Coordinates of N, CA and C in Angstrom, one line a residue:
Chain A
X257 N 86.2 134.5 131.1 CA 86.4 133.2 130.4 C 87.8 132.8 130.6
X258 N 88.1 131.7 131.3 CA 89.4 131.2 131.6 C 89.7 129.9 130.9
X259 N 89.0 129.6 129.8 CA 89.2 128.3 129.2 C 89.7 128.4 127.8
X260 N 90.4 127.3 127.4 CA 90.8 127.0 126.0 C 89.9 125.9 125.5
X261 N 89.1 126.2 124.5 CA 88.1 125.2 123.9 C 88.7 124.5 122.7
X262 N 88.7 123.2 122.7 CA 89.2 122.4 121.5 C 88.0 121.6 121.0
X263 N 87.9 121.6 119.7 CA 87.0 120.7 119.0 C 87.6 120.0 117.8
X264 N 87.3 118.8 117.4 CA 86.4 117.9 118.2 C 87.2 117.3 119.4
X265 N 86.5 116.6 120.3 CA 87.2 115.9 121.4 C 87.8 114.6 120.9
X266 N 87.1 114.0 120.0 CA 87.6 112.7 119.4 C 87.5 112.8 117.9
X267 N 88.5 112.2 117.2 CA 88.5 112.2 115.8 C 89.2 110.9 115.3
X268 N 88.4 110.2 114.4 CA 89.0 109.1 113.7 C 89.1 109.4 112.2
X269 N 90.2 109.3 111.6 CA 90.4 109.6 110.2 C 91.2 108.6 109.5
X270 N 90.9 108.5 108.2 CA 91.7 107.6 107.4 C 92.9 108.3 106.8
X271 N 93.9 107.5 106.3 CA 95.1 108.1 105.9 C 95.0 109.0 104.7
X272 N 93.9 109.0 104.0 CA 93.7 109.8 102.8 C 92.8 111.0 103.1
X273 N 92.3 111.1 104.3 CA 91.4 112.2 104.7 C 92.1 113.5 104.9
X274 N 91.3 114.6 104.8 CA 91.7 115.9 105.3 C 90.7 116.3 106.4
X275 N 91.3 116.7 107.5 CA 90.5 117.2 108.7 C 91.2 118.4 109.3
X276 N 90.4 119.0 110.2 CA 91.0 120.2 110.9 C 90.6 120.1 112.4
X277 N 91.6 120.5 113.2 CA 91.4 120.6 114.7 C 91.2 122.1 114.9
X278 N 90.3 122.4 115.9 CA 90.1 123.9 116.2 C 90.3 124.2 117.6
X279 N 90.8 125.4 117.9 CA 91.1 125.8 119.2 C 90.7 127.3 119.4
X280 N 90.1 127.6 120.5 CA 89.6 129.0 120.7 C 89.8 129.4 122.2
X281 N 90.3 130.6 122.3 CA 90.5 131.2 123.7 C 90.0 132.6 123.7
X282 N 89.5 133.1 124.8 CA 89.0 134.5 125.0 C 89.6 135.1 126.2
X283 N 90.9 134.8 126.5 CA 91.6 135.3 127.6 C 92.5 136.4 127.3
X284 N 92.5 136.8 126.0 CA 93.4 137.9 125.6 C 94.9 137.5 125.4
X285 N 95.1 136.2 125.5 CA 96.5 135.7 125.3 C 96.9 135.9 123.9
X286 N 98.2 136.3 123.7 CA 98.7 136.6 122.3 C 99.6 135.5 121.8
X287 N 99.8 134.5 122.7 CA 100.6 133.3 122.3 C 99.8 132.1 122.3
X288 N 99.8 131.3 121.2 CA 99.0 130.0 121.2 C 99.9 128.9 120.7
X289 N 99.6 127.7 121.1 CA 100.5 126.6 120.9 C 99.8 125.3 120.5
X290 N 100.4 124.5 119.7 CA 100.0 123.1 119.4 C 101.0 122.2 120.0
X291 N 100.5 121.2 120.8 CA 101.4 120.1 121.3 C 100.8 118.8 120.9
X292 N 101.6 117.8 120.8 CA 101.3 116.4 120.6 C 101.7 115.6 121.8
X293 N 100.8 114.7 122.3 CA 101.2 113.9 123.4 C 100.8 112.4 123.2
X294 N 101.8 111.6 123.2 CA 101.6 110.1 123.1 C 101.5 109.6 124.6
X295 N 100.9 108.4 124.7 CA 100.7 107.8 126.0 C 102.0 107.7 126.8
X296 N 101.8 108.1 128.0 CA 102.9 108.0 129.0 C 104.2 108.8 128.6
X297 N 104.0 109.8 127.8 CA 105.1 110.7 127.4 C 104.7 112.2 127.7
X298 N 105.6 113.1 127.9 CA 105.2 114.5 128.1 C 104.7 115.1 126.8
X299 N 104.1 116.2 126.9 CA 103.7 117.0 125.7 C 104.9 117.4 124.9
X300 N 104.7 117.3 123.6 CA 105.8 117.6 122.6 C 105.4 118.8 121.8
X301 N 106.2 119.9 121.9 CA 105.8 121.1 121.1 C 105.8 120.9 119.6
X302 N 104.8 121.4 119.0 CA 104.8 121.4 117.5 C 104.9 122.8 116.9
X303 N 104.0 123.7 117.3 CA 104.0 125.0 116.7 C 103.8 126.1 117.8
X304 N 104.3 127.3 117.6 CA 104.0 128.4 118.5 C 103.6 129.6 117.6
X305 N 102.5 130.2 117.9 CA 102.1 131.4 117.3 C 102.2 132.6 118.3
X306 N 102.8 133.7 117.9 CA 102.9 134.8 118.7 C 102.4 136.0 118.0
X307 N 101.4 136.7 118.5 CA 100.7 137.8 117.8 C 100.3 137.4 116.4
X308 N 99.7 136.2 116.3 CA 99.1 135.6 115.1 C 100.2 135.3 114.0
X309 N 101.4 135.3 114.4 CA 102.5 134.9 113.4 C 103.2 133.7 113.9
X310 N 103.4 132.8 113.0 CA 104.1 131.5 113.4 C 105.6 131.9 113.8
X311 N 105.9 131.6 115.0 CA 107.2 131.9 115.5 C 108.1 130.7 115.7
X312 N 107.5 129.5 116.0 CA 108.3 128.3 116.2 C 107.6 127.2 115.4
X313 N 108.3 126.4 114.6 CA 107.9 125.2 114.0 C 109.0 124.2 114.4
X314 N 108.6 123.2 115.2 CA 109.6 122.2 115.7 C 109.8 121.1 114.7
X315 N 110.1 121.5 113.4 CA 110.4 120.6 112.4 C 109.3 119.5 112.2
X316 N 108.1 120.0 112.2 CA 106.9 119.2 112.1 C 106.7 118.8 110.6
X317 N 106.3 117.6 110.3 CA 106.1 117.2 108.9 C 105.0 118.0 108.3
X318 N 105.1 118.3 107.0 CA 104.1 119.2 106.3 C 102.7 118.6 106.2
X319 N 102.5 117.4 106.6 CA 101.1 116.9 106.7 C 100.3 117.5 107.8
X320 N 101.0 118.3 108.7 CA 100.4 119.1 109.7 C 100.6 120.6 109.3
X321 N 99.5 121.3 109.2 CA 99.6 122.7 108.7 C 98.8 123.6 109.7
X322 N 99.5 124.4 110.4 CA 98.8 125.3 111.4 C 98.3 126.6 110.7
X323 N 97.3 127.2 111.3 CA 96.7 128.4 110.9 C 96.2 129.2 112.0
X324 N 96.5 130.5 112.0 CA 95.9 131.4 113.1 C 95.1 132.5 112.5
X325 N 93.8 132.3 112.3 CA 93.0 133.3 111.6 C 92.9 134.6 112.3
X326 N 92.9 134.6 113.7 CA 92.8 135.8 114.5 C 93.4 135.5 115.9
X327 N 93.4 136.5 116.7 CA 94.1 136.3 118.0 C 93.4 135.3 119.0
X328 N 92.2 134.9 118.6 CA 91.4 134.0 119.5 C 91.4 132.5 118.9
X329 N 91.7 132.4 117.7 CA 91.5 131.1 117.0 C 92.8 130.5 116.5
X330 N 92.9 129.2 116.7 CA 94.1 128.4 116.1 C 93.6 127.1 115.5
X331 N 94.0 126.9 114.3 CA 93.6 125.6 113.7 C 94.8 124.8 113.4
X332 N 94.6 123.5 113.3 CA 95.6 122.6 112.8 C 95.0 121.7 111.7
X333 N 95.5 121.9 110.5 CA 94.9 121.2 109.3 C 95.8 119.9 109.2
X334 N 95.0 118.8 109.0 CA 95.6 117.5 108.9 C 95.4 116.8 107.5
X335 N 96.4 116.3 106.9 CA 96.3 115.7 105.6 C 97.2 114.6 105.4
X336 N 96.8 113.4 105.0 CA 97.6 112.3 104.7 C 98.4 111.8 105.9
X337 N 97.7 111.7 107.0 CA 98.4 111.3 108.2 C 98.7 109.8 108.2
X338 N 99.6 109.5 109.1 CA 100.0 108.1 109.3 C 99.5 107.5 110.6
X339 N 99.4 106.2 110.7 CA 98.9 105.7 112.0 C 99.7 106.1 113.2
X340 N 101.0 106.4 113.0 CA 101.9 106.8 114.1 C 101.6 108.2 114.6
X341 N 100.8 108.9 113.8 CA 100.4 110.3 114.2 C 99.2 110.3 115.2
X342 N 98.7 109.1 115.5 CA 97.6 108.9 116.5 C 98.2 109.4 117.8
X343 N 97.4 110.3 118.5 CA 97.9 110.9 119.7 C 96.8 111.8 120.3
X344 N 97.1 112.4 121.4 CA 96.3 113.5 122.0 C 96.9 114.8 121.5
X345 N 96.1 115.6 120.8 CA 96.6 116.9 120.3 C 96.1 118.0 121.3
X346 N 97.0 118.7 121.8 CA 96.7 119.8 122.8 C 96.9 121.2 122.3
X347 N 96.0 122.0 122.5 CA 96.2 123.4 122.2 C 96.4 124.2 123.5
X348 N 97.2 125.2 123.6 CA 97.4 126.0 124.8 C 97.5 127.4 124.4
X349 N 97.3 128.3 125.4 CA 97.6 129.7 125.2 C 98.2 130.3 126.4
X350 N 98.8 131.5 126.2 CA 99.4 132.2 127.4 C 99.7 133.6 127.1
X351 N 100.0 134.4 128.1 CA 100.7 135.6 127.9 C 102.2 135.2 127.8
X352 N 102.9 136.0 127.0 CA 104.3 135.6 126.8 C 105.1 135.4 128.1
X353 N 105.7 134.3 128.2 CA 106.5 134.0 129.4 C 105.8 133.4 130.6
X354 N 104.5 133.4 130.5 CA 103.6 132.8 131.6 C 103.4 131.3 131.3
X355 N 102.8 130.7 132.4 CA 102.4 129.3 132.2 C 101.3 129.2 131.2
X356 N 101.2 128.0 130.6 CA 100.2 127.8 129.5 C 98.9 127.3 130.2
X357 N 97.8 127.7 129.6 CA 96.5 127.1 129.8 C 96.2 126.2 128.7
X358 N 96.0 124.9 129.0 CA 95.7 123.9 128.0 C 94.2 123.7 127.8
X359 N 93.8 123.4 126.6 CA 92.5 122.9 126.3 C 92.4 121.4 126.7
X360 N 91.2 120.8 126.5 CA 91.0 119.4 127.0 C 91.6 118.4 125.9
X361 N 92.0 118.9 124.8 CA 92.6 118.1 123.8 C 91.7 117.4 122.8
X362 N 92.2 117.0 121.7 CA 91.6 116.1 120.7 C 92.3 114.8 120.6
X363 N 91.5 113.8 120.9 CA 92.2 112.4 120.8 C 92.0 112.0 119.3
X364 N 93.1 111.9 118.6 CA 93.1 111.6 117.2 C 93.6 110.1 117.0
X365 N 92.8 109.4 116.2 CA 93.1 108.0 115.8 C 93.2 108.0 114.3
X366 N 94.3 107.6 113.7 CA 94.5 107.5 112.2 C 94.4 106.0 111.9
X367 N 93.5 105.7 111.0 CA 93.3 104.3 110.6 C 93.7 104.0 109.2
Chain B
X91 N 122.5 115.2 128.0 CA 121.7 115.6 129.1 C 120.4 116.2 128.7
X92 N 119.3 115.7 129.3 CA 118.0 116.2 128.9 C 117.8 117.6 129.5
X93 N 117.0 118.4 128.8 CA 116.9 119.8 129.2 C 116.2 120.0 130.6
X94 N 115.2 119.1 130.8 CA 114.4 119.1 132.1 C 114.3 117.6 132.5
X95 N 114.8 117.3 133.7 CA 114.9 116.0 134.1 C 114.0 115.8 135.4
X96 N 113.3 114.7 135.4 CA 112.5 114.3 136.6 C 112.6 112.8 136.7
X97 N 112.5 112.3 138.0 CA 112.4 110.9 138.2 C 111.0 110.4 137.8
X98 N 111.0 109.4 137.0 CA 109.7 109.0 136.4 C 108.7 108.3 137.4
X99 N 109.3 107.9 138.6 CA 108.5 107.2 139.6 C 108.2 105.8 139.1
X100 N 107.1 105.1 139.7 CA 106.1 105.8 140.5 C 106.6 106.1 141.9
X101 N 106.1 107.3 142.4 CA 106.4 107.6 143.8 C 105.2 107.3 144.6
X102 N 105.3 106.5 145.6 CA 104.2 106.0 146.4 C 104.3 106.7 147.8
X103 N 103.2 107.4 148.2 CA 103.2 108.1 149.4 C 101.9 107.8 150.2
X104 N 102.0 107.6 151.5 CA 100.8 107.3 152.2 C 99.9 108.5 152.4
X105 N 98.6 108.3 152.4 CA 97.7 109.4 152.6 C 98.0 110.2 153.8
X106 N 98.0 111.6 153.7 CA 98.3 112.4 154.8 C 99.8 112.8 155.0
X107 N 100.6 112.1 154.2 CA 102.1 112.4 154.3 C 102.4 113.5 153.3
X108 N 103.7 113.9 153.3 CA 104.2 114.9 152.3 C 104.8 114.2 151.1
X109 N 104.4 114.6 150.0 CA 104.9 114.1 148.7 C 105.9 115.2 148.2
X110 N 107.1 114.7 147.8 CA 108.2 115.6 147.4 C 108.6 115.2 146.0
X111 N 108.4 116.2 145.1 CA 108.7 115.9 143.6 C 109.9 116.8 143.2
X112 N 110.8 116.3 142.5 CA 112.0 117.1 142.2 C 112.3 117.2 140.7
X113 N 113.0 118.2 140.3 CA 113.2 118.5 138.9 C 114.5 119.3 138.7
X114 N 115.3 118.9 137.7 CA 116.5 119.7 137.4 C 116.5 120.2 136.0
X115 N 117.1 121.3 135.7 CA 117.1 121.8 134.3 C 118.4 122.3 133.9
X116 N 118.7 122.3 132.6 CA 120.0 122.6 132.1 C 120.3 124.0 131.6
X117 N 119.2 124.7 131.2 CA 119.3 126.1 130.6 C 119.4 127.1 131.7
X118 N 120.6 127.6 132.0 CA 120.8 128.6 133.0 C 120.1 129.9 132.8
X119 N 119.7 130.2 131.5 CA 118.9 131.4 131.1 C 117.5 131.3 131.4
X120 N 117.0 130.2 131.9 CA 115.6 130.0 132.2 C 115.1 130.9 133.3
X121 N 113.9 131.5 133.2 CA 113.4 132.5 134.2 C 112.1 132.1 134.8
X122 N 111.4 131.2 134.2 CA 110.0 130.9 134.7 C 109.9 129.4 134.8
X123 N 109.2 128.9 135.9 CA 109.2 127.5 136.2 C 107.8 127.1 136.6
X124 N 107.3 126.0 136.2 CA 105.9 125.6 136.4 C 105.8 124.2 136.8
X125 N 104.7 123.9 137.5 CA 104.3 122.5 137.8 C 102.9 122.3 137.2
X126 N 102.8 121.2 136.5 CA 101.5 120.8 135.9 C 101.1 119.5 136.5
X127 N 99.8 119.3 136.7 CA 99.3 118.0 137.1 C 98.5 117.5 136.0
X128 N 98.7 116.2 135.7 CA 97.9 115.6 134.6 C 97.3 114.2 135.0
X129 N 96.0 114.2 135.1 CA 95.3 112.9 135.3 C 95.3 112.1 134.0
X130 N 95.2 110.8 134.2 CA 95.3 109.9 133.1 C 94.2 110.2 132.1
X131 N 94.5 110.4 130.8 CA 93.5 110.7 129.8 C 93.1 112.2 129.7
X132 N 93.6 113.0 130.6 CA 93.2 114.4 130.6 C 94.4 115.3 130.2
X133 N 94.1 116.6 130.1 CA 95.2 117.5 129.7 C 95.9 118.1 130.9
X134 N 97.1 118.6 130.7 CA 97.8 119.1 131.9 C 97.1 120.4 132.4
X135 N 97.2 120.5 133.8 CA 96.6 121.6 134.5 C 97.7 122.3 135.3
X136 N 97.8 123.6 135.1 CA 98.8 124.4 135.8 C 98.5 124.5 137.2
X137 N 99.4 124.1 138.1 CA 99.1 124.2 139.6 C 100.0 125.2 140.3
X138 N 101.2 125.4 139.8 CA 102.1 126.3 140.5 C 103.0 127.0 139.4
X139 N 103.3 128.2 139.6 CA 104.3 129.0 138.9 C 105.3 129.6 139.9
X140 N 106.6 129.6 139.5 CA 107.6 130.2 140.4 C 108.6 130.9 139.5
X141 N 109.0 132.1 139.9 CA 109.9 132.9 139.1 C 111.2 133.4 139.8
X142 N 111.2 133.3 141.1 CA 112.4 133.8 141.9 C 112.8 132.7 142.9
X143 N 114.0 132.8 143.3 CA 114.6 131.8 144.3 C 113.8 131.8 145.6
X144 N 113.6 130.7 146.1 CA 112.9 130.6 147.4 C 111.7 129.7 147.3
X145 N 110.8 129.9 148.2 CA 109.6 129.1 148.3 C 108.3 129.9 147.9
X146 N 107.4 129.2 147.3 CA 106.1 129.8 147.1 C 105.0 128.8 147.5
X147 N 104.1 129.3 148.3 CA 103.1 128.4 148.9 C 101.7 128.7 148.3
X148 N 100.9 127.7 148.0 CA 99.5 127.9 147.6 C 98.7 126.7 148.1
X149 N 98.1 127.0 149.2 CA 97.3 125.9 149.8 C 98.2 124.8 150.3
X150 N 97.9 123.5 149.9 CA 98.8 122.4 150.3 C 100.0 122.3 149.4
X151 N 100.2 123.1 148.4 CA 101.3 123.0 147.5 C 102.4 124.1 147.8
X152 N 103.7 123.7 147.8 CA 104.8 124.6 147.9 C 105.8 124.3 146.8
X153 N 106.1 125.3 146.0 CA 107.1 125.2 145.0 C 108.4 125.8 145.6
X154 N 109.5 125.2 145.2 CA 110.8 125.7 145.7 C 111.7 125.8 144.5
X155 N 112.5 126.9 144.4 CA 113.4 127.2 143.3 C 114.7 127.5 143.8
X156 N 115.8 126.9 143.2 CA 117.2 127.3 143.5 C 117.8 127.4 142.1
X157 N 118.0 128.6 141.6 CA 118.6 128.8 140.3 C 120.1 128.5 140.3
X158 N 120.8 128.7 141.4 CA 122.2 128.3 141.4 C 122.4 126.8 141.2
X159 N 121.5 126.0 141.8 CA 121.6 124.6 141.6 C 120.8 124.1 140.5
X160 N 120.0 125.0 139.8 CA 119.2 124.6 138.7 C 118.2 123.5 139.1
X161 N 117.5 123.8 140.1 CA 116.7 122.8 140.8 C 115.3 123.4 141.2
X162 N 114.3 122.6 140.9 CA 112.9 123.0 141.2 C 112.2 121.9 141.9
X163 N 111.5 122.2 142.9 CA 110.8 121.0 143.6 C 109.3 121.4 143.9
X164 N 108.5 120.4 144.1 CA 107.1 120.6 144.5 C 106.8 119.8 145.7
X165 N 106.3 120.4 146.8 CA 105.9 119.6 148.0 C 104.4 119.7 148.0
X166 N 103.8 118.5 148.3 CA 102.4 118.4 148.5 C 102.1 117.9 149.9
X167 N 101.6 118.8 150.8 CA 101.3 118.4 152.2 C 99.9 117.8 152.3
X168 N 99.8 116.9 153.3 CA 98.5 116.2 153.6 C 98.0 115.6 152.3
X169 N 98.8 114.8 151.7 CA 98.5 114.1 150.4 C 97.2 113.4 150.5
X170 N 96.4 113.6 149.4 CA 95.1 113.0 149.3 C 95.1 112.0 148.1
X171 N 94.2 111.0 148.1 CA 94.1 110.1 147.0 C 93.9 110.8 145.7
X172 N 93.2 112.0 145.7 CA 92.9 112.8 144.5 C 94.2 113.4 144.0
X173 N 95.3 113.4 144.7 CA 96.6 113.9 144.2 C 97.3 112.9 143.3
X174 N 96.8 111.7 143.3 CA 97.4 110.7 142.4 C 97.3 111.1 141.0
X175 N 98.4 111.3 140.3 CA 98.5 111.9 139.0 C 99.9 111.9 138.5
X176 N 100.1 112.3 137.3 CA 101.5 112.6 136.8 C 101.8 114.1 136.9
X177 N 102.9 114.4 137.5 CA 103.3 115.8 137.7 C 104.4 116.1 136.8
X178 N 104.2 117.2 136.0 CA 105.1 117.6 134.9 C 105.8 118.9 135.4
X179 N 107.1 118.8 135.4 CA 107.9 120.0 135.6 C 108.1 120.7 134.3
X180 N 108.0 122.0 134.2 CA 108.1 122.7 133.0 C 108.9 124.0 133.2
X181 N 109.8 124.3 132.2 CA 110.7 125.4 132.3 C 110.6 126.3 131.1
X182 N 110.4 127.6 131.3 CA 110.4 128.5 130.1 C 111.8 128.8 129.8
X183 N 112.2 128.3 128.6 CA 113.7 128.4 128.3 C 114.0 129.7 127.6
X184 N 115.3 129.9 127.5 CA 115.8 131.1 126.8 C 115.4 131.1 125.3
X185 N 114.9 130.0 124.8 CA 114.4 129.9 123.4 C 113.0 130.3 123.3
X186 N 112.4 130.9 124.3 CA 111.0 131.4 124.3 C 110.0 130.3 124.1
X187 N 110.2 129.2 124.8 CA 109.2 128.1 124.8 C 109.4 127.3 126.0
X188 N 108.3 126.6 126.4 CA 108.3 125.8 127.6 C 108.7 124.4 127.2
X189 N 109.7 123.9 128.0 CA 110.2 122.6 127.9 C 109.6 121.8 129.1
X190 N 109.0 120.6 128.8 CA 108.5 119.8 129.8 C 109.5 118.6 130.2
X191 N 109.5 118.3 131.5 CA 110.1 117.1 131.9 C 109.3 115.9 131.5
X192 N 109.8 114.7 131.7 CA 109.0 113.5 131.3 C 107.9 113.1 132.3
X193 N 107.9 113.8 133.5 CA 106.8 113.6 134.4 C 107.2 112.6 135.5
X194 N 106.6 112.8 136.7 CA 106.7 111.9 137.8 C 105.3 111.4 138.1
X195 N 105.1 110.0 138.1 CA 103.8 109.5 138.5 C 103.8 109.4 140.0
X196 N 102.8 110.0 140.6 CA 102.6 110.0 142.1 C 101.4 109.2 142.4
X197 N 101.5 108.3 143.3 CA 100.4 107.4 143.8 C 100.3 107.6 145.3
X198 N 99.1 108.0 145.7 CA 98.8 108.2 147.2 C 98.0 107.0 147.6
X199 N 98.6 106.3 148.6 CA 97.9 105.0 149.0 C 97.2 105.3 150.3
X200 N 95.9 104.9 150.3 CA 95.0 105.1 151.5 C 95.6 104.5 152.8

């Protein structure tokens, strides 16, 4: 299995909603990542988990809350988002120092 | 100075020609370098990794690295319309994270 699976593919949520994005990989990678990408911009790092521990938080607002339940799963909990948070959210995984394998992303729209 | 710099393009290349994409980086401690291809509305796909000075070839793709000049490039030979995409240069920095350049839009004209 050489894939990173993200669900859902599309999500529309209101500003008062709570939702979660899910990511799963079975490649034995011990590093997992959340990125945010706006149109015509490069991916922007949000969080890094290494061996199931949060190692990097790029000063992301607390309305985004990551969770790594085990070495294969990564969640991003969303609460009280703003319309400007609408973007493509990408999960990735890798062996440390290697290139990342990205999932297909969740296209999030906040209304 | 941006950490990873690329010309945003668009770079227009005739079908069958060589496309040359360039990237410079600022962190001299960087050890790993990557090229990703991203089609519109899709996620980035890793197409080349390079770790040491010189050239690395994989099919129609050649990555070139010069650490002294802090320069990475990607050559695409026999360019095809399906190569039209945004190409992201990425550098694994000394801060243990990958930094992406802003990407170069490549258009292959028939």
